[in-house]
Coordinates of C-alpha atoms in Angstrom, one line a residue:
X191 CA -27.8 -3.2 22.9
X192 CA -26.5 -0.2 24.5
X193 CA -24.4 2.5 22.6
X194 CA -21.7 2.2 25.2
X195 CA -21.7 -1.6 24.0
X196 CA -21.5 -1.0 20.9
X197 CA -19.0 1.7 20.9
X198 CA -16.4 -0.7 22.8
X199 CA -17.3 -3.8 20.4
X200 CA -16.3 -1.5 17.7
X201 CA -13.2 -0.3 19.0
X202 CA -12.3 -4.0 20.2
X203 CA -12.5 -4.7 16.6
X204 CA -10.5 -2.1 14.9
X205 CA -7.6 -2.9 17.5
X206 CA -7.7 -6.5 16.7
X207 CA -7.9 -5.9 13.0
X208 CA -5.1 -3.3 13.3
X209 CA -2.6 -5.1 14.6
X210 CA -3.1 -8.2 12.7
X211 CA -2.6 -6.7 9.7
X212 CA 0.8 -4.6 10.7
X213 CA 0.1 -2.2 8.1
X214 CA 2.7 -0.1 10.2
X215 CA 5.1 -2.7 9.7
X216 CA 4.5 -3.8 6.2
X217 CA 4.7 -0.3 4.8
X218 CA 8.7 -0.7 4.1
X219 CA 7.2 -3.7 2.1
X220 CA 4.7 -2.3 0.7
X221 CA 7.3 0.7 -0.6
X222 CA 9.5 -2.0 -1.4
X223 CA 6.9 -3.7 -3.9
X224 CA 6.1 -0.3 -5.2
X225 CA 9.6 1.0 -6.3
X226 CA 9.9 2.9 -9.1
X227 CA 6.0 3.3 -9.0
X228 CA 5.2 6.6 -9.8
X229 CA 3.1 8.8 -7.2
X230 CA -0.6 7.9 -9.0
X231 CA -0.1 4.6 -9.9
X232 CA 1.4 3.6 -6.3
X233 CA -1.6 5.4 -4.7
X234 CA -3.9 3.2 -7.3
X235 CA -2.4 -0.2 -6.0
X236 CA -2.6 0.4 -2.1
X237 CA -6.1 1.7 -2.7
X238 CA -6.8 -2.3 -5.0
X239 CA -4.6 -3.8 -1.6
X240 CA -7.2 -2.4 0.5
X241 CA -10.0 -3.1 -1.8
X242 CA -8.8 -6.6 -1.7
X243 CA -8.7 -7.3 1.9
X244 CA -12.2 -5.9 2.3
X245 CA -13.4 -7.9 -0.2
X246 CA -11.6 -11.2 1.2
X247 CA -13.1 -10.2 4.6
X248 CA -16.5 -9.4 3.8
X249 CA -16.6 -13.0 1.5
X250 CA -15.0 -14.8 4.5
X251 CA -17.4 -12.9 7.2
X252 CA -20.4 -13.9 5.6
X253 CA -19.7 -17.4 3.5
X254 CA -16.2 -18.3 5.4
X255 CA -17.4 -21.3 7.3
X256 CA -19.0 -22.8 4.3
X257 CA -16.2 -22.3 2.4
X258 CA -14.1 -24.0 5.0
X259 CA -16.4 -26.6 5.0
X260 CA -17.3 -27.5 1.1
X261 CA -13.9 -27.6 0.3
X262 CA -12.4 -29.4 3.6
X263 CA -9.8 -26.2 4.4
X264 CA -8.3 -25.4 7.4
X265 CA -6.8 -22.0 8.7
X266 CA -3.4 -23.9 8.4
X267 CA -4.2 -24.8 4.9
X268 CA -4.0 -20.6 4.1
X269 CA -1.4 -20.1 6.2
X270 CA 0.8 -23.0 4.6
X271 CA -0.6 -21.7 0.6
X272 CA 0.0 -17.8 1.7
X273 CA 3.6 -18.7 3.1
X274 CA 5.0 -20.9 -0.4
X275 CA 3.0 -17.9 -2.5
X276 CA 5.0 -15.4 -0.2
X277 CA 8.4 -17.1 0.2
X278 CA 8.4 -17.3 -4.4
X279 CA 7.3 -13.7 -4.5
X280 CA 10.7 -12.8 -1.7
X281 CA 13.3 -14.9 -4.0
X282 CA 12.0 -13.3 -6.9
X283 CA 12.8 -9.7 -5.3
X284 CA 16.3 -11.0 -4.0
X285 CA 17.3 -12.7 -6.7
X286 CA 16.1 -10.1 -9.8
X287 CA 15.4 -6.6 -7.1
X288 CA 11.8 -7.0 -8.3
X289 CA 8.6 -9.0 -8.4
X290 CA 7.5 -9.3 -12.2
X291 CA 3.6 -9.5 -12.7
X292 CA 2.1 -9.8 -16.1
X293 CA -0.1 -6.7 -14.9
X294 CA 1.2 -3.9 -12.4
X295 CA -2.4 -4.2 -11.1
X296 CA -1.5 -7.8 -9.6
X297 CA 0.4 -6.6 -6.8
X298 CA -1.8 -4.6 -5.6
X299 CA -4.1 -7.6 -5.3
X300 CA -1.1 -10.3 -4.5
X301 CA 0.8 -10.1 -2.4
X302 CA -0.2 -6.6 -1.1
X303 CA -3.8 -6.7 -0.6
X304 CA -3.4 -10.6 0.1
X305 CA -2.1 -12.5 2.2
X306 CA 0.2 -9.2 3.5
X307 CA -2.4 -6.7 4.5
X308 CA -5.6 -9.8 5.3
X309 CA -3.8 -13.2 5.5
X310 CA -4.9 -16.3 7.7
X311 CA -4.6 -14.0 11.0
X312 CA -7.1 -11.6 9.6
X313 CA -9.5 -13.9 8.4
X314 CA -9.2 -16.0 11.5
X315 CA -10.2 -12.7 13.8
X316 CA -13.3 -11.6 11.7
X317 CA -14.8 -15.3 11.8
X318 CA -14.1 -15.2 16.0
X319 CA -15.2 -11.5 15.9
X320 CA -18.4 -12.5 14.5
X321 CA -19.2 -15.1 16.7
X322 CA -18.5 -13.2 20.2
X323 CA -19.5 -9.2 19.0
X324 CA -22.6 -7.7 17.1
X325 CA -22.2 -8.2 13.4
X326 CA -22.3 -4.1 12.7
X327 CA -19.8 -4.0 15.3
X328 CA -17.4 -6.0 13.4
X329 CA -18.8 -4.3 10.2
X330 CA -18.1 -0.7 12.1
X331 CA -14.7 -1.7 13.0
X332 CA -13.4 -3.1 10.1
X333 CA -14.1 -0.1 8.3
X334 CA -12.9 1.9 11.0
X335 CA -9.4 -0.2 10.6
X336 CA -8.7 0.0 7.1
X337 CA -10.0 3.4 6.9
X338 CA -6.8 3.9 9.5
X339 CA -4.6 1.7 7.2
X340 CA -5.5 4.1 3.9
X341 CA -4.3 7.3 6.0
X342 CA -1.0 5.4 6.3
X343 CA -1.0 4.3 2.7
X344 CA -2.0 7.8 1.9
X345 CA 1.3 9.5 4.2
X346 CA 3.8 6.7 3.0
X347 CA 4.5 8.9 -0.1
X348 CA 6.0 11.5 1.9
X349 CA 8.5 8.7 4.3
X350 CA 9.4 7.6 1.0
X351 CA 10.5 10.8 -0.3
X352 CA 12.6 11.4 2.8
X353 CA 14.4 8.1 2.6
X354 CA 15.2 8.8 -1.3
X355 CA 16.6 6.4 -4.0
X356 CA 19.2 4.9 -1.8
X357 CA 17.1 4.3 1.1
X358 CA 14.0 2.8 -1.2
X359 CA 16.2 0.6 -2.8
X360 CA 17.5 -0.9 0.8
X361 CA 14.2 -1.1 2.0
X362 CA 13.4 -3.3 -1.3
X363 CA 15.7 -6.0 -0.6
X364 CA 14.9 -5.6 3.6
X365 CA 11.5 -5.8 2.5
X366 CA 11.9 -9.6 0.9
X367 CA 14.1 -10.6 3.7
X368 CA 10.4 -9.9 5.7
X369 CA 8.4 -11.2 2.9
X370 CA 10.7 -14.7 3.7
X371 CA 10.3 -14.6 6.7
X372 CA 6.6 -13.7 6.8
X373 CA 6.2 -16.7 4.7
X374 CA 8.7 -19.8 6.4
X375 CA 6.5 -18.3 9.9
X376 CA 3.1 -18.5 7.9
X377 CA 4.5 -22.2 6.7
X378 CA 6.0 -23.1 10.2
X379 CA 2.5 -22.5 12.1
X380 CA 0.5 -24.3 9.6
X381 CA 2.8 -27.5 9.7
X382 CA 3.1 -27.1 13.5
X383 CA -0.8 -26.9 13.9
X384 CA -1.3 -29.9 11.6
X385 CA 1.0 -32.3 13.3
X386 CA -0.7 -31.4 16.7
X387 CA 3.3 -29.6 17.5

């Protein structure tokens, strides 16, 4: 295979990746989440969000269609579980300004790392990524992706500062309006795709 290949496949792969996981767009989320995080500890989370989706990746990339298969599940499956886990998590926030996890690690892991930053649309482009480009292509990109999405994790710290206490707490209850939203779309395309609509 020639570099020139290779190169493109790559770049193909961390476009893709990027903008199926929005990590531009779920930052306000993200900061929402976060809020009243300090510096270190918010920092620790996005770096167990992206830890997360590389982990789901990687497990999908390489076992994904057995998965699918031993257990019957379809992408619309995910997409309808991710929007009800989603659409809890975004009346929790409205109704009491916060999510409340047993373990402040949690939301770095749900609903951060998943399904927000690697959901159904994620998963779904590394398992067709794999089939049409060379498997260190995909490997290659992905990294180069969420190594992208940790510079903006990394920067968000200094947005969030400029927006201050007033601006962070709009952004929390914006950011569960999203959340909802995410989640009734997520539910939407999996019933739609399952009726045949």
């Amino acid at each position: 295979m020639m570099m020139d290949s290779f190169v493109i496949q790559v770049i193909k792969v961390a476009v893709a990746l990027f903008i199926i996981t929005d990590s531009i767009g779920n930052l306000p989320i993200f900061m929402g989440l976060t809020d009243g995080l300090a510096k270190g500890e918010r920092r620790k989370l996005f770096n167990t969000a992206l830890l997360t989706g590389l982990v789901l990746l990687a497990a999908f990339g390489f076992a994904g269609a057995l998965v699918f298969s031993l257990f019957d599940l379809t992408i619309e499956d995910l997409k309808i579980a991710g929007g009800v886990l989603l659409f809890l998590i975004a009346v929790e926030v409205l109704l009491r300004g916060k999510v409340v996890f047993e373990h402040k690690e949690d939301i770095g892991v749900v609903p951060m790392g998943c399904p927000l930053m690697v959901g159904p649309g994620a998963i779904t482009t590394v398992l067709v990524m794999l089939k049409i480009y060379d498997f260190y292509a995909v490997l290659a990109g992905t990294a180069v992706c969420f190594f992208i999405i940790w510079l903006i994790l990394f920067f968000s710290e200094s947005i969030y500062r400029f927006l201050g206490r007033n601006g962070a707490l709009i952004i929390t209850k914006i950011s569960a309006i999203l959340i909802a939203a995410i989640a009734v779309r997520f539910i939407r395309q999996g019933v739609m795709a399952i009726l045949g609509l």
